[in-house]
JSON list of C-alpha atoms in Angstrom, two decimals:
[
{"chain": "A", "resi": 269, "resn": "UNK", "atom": "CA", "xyz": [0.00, 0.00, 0.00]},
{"chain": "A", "resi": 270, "resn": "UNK", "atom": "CA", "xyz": [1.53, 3.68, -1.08]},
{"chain": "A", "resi": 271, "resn": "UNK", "atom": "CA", "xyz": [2.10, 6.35, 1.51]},
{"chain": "A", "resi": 272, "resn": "UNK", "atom": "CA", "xyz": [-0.77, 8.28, 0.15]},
{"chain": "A", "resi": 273, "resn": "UNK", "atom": "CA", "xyz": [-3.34, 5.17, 0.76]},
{"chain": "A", "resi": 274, "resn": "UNK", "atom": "CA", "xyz": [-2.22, 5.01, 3.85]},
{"chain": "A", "resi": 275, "resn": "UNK", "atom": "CA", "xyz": [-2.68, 8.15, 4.80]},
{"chain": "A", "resi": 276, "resn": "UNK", "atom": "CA", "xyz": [-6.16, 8.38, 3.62]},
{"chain": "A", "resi": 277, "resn": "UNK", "atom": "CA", "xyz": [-7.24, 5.12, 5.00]},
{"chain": "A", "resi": 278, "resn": "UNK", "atom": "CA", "xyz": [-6.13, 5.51, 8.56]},
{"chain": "A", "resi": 279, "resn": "UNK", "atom": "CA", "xyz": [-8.02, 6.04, 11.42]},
{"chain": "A", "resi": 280, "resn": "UNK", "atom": "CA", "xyz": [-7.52, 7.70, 15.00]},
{"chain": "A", "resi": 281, "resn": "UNK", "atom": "CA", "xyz": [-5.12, 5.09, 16.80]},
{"chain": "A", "resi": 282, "resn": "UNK", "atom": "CA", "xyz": [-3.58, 3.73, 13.75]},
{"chain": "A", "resi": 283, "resn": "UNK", "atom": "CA", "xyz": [-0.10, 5.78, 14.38]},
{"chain": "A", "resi": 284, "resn": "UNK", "atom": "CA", "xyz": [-0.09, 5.24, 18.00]},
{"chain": "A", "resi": 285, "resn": "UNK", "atom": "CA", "xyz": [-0.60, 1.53, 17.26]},
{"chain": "A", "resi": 286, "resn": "UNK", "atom": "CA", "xyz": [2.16, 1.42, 14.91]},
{"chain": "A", "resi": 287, "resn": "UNK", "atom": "CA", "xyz": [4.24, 3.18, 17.16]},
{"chain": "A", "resi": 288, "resn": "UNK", "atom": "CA", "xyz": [3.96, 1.02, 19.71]},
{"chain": "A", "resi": 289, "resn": "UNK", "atom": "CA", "xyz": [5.02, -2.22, 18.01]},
{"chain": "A", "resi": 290, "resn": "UNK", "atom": "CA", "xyz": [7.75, -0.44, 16.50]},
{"chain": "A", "resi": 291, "resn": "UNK", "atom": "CA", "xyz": [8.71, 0.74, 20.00]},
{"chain": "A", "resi": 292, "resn": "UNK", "atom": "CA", "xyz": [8.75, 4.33, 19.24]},
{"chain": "A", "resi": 293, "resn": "UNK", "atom": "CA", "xyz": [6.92, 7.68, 20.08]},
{"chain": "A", "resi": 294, "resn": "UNK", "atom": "CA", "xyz": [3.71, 8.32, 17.95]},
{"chain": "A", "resi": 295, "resn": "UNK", "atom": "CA", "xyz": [4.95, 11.50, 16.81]},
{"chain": "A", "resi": 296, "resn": "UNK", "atom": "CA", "xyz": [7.81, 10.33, 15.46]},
{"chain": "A", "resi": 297, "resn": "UNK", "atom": "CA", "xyz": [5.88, 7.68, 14.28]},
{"chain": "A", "resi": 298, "resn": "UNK", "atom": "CA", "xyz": [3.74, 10.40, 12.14]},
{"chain": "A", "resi": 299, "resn": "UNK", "atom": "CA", "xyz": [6.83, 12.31, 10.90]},
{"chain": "A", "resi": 300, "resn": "UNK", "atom": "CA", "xyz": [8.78, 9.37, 9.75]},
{"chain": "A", "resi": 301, "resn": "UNK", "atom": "CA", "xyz": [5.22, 8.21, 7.51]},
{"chain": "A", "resi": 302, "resn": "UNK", "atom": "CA", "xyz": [5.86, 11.70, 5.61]},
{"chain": "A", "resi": 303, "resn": "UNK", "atom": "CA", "xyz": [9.75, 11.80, 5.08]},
{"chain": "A", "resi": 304, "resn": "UNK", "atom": "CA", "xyz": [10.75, 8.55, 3.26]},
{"chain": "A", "resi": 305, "resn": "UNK", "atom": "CA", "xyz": [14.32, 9.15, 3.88]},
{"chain": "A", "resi": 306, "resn": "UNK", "atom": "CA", "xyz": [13.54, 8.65, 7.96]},
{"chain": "A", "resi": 307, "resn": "UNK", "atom": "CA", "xyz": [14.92, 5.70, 9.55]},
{"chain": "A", "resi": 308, "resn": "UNK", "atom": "CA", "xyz": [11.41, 4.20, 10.44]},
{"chain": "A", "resi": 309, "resn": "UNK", "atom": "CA", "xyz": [9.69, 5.30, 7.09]},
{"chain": "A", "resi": 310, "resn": "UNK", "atom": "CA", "xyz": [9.26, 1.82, 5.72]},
{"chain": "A", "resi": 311, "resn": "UNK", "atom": "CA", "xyz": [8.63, 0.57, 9.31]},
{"chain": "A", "resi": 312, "resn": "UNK", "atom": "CA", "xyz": [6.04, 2.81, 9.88]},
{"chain": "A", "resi": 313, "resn": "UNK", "atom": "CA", "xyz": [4.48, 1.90, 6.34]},
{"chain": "A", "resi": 314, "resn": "UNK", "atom": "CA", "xyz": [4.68, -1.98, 6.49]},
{"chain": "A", "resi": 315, "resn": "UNK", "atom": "CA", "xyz": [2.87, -1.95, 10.11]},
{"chain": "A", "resi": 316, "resn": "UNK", "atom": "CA", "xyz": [0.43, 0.95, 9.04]},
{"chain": "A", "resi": 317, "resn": "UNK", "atom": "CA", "xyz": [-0.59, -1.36, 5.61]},
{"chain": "A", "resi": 318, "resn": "UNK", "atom": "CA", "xyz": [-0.98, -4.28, 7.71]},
{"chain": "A", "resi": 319, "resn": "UNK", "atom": "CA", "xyz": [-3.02, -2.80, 10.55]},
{"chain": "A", "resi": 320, "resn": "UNK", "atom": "CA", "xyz": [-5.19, -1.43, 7.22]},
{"chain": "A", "resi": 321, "resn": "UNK", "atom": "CA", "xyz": [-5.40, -4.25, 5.40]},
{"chain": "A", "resi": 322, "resn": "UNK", "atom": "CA", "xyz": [-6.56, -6.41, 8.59]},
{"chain": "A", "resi": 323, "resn": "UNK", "atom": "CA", "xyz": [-8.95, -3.85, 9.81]},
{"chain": "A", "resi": 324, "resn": "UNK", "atom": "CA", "xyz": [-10.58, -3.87, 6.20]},
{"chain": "A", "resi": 325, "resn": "UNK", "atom": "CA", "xyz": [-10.73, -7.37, 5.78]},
{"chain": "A", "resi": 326, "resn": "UNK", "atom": "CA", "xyz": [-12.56, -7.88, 9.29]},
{"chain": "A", "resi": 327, "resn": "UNK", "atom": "CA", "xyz": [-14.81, -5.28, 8.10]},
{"chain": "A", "resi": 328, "resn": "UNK", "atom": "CA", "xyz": [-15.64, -6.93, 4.76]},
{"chain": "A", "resi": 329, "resn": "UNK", "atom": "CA", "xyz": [-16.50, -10.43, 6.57]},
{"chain": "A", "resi": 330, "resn": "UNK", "atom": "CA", "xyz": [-19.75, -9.30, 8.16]}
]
């Protein structure tokens, strides 16, 4: 999933979520999604797109 997906499909939590499992603040969380040079960029994408993904297809099932 792109940065720009992501961005559109999250929801409140999402980043703090992320953050946690990468073991990081959730601001820093949020600034490394928008600066793909950052050393948790891809982190913070591959956890966002999963916690997306997941959320989605438990939504779909009903």
């Amino acid at each position: 999933m792109k940065v720009n997906e992501i961005i559109k499909k999250k929801t409140i939590g999402d980043i703090k979520i992320a953050a946690q499992i990468i073991g990081i603040d959730a601001a820093n969380a949020r600034v490394a999604l928008r600066r793909p040079g950052s050393k948790y960029h891809d982190k913070v994408v591959t956890v966002l797109s999963n916690l997306i993904h997941h959320r989605e297809s438990l939504t779909n099932s009903r």
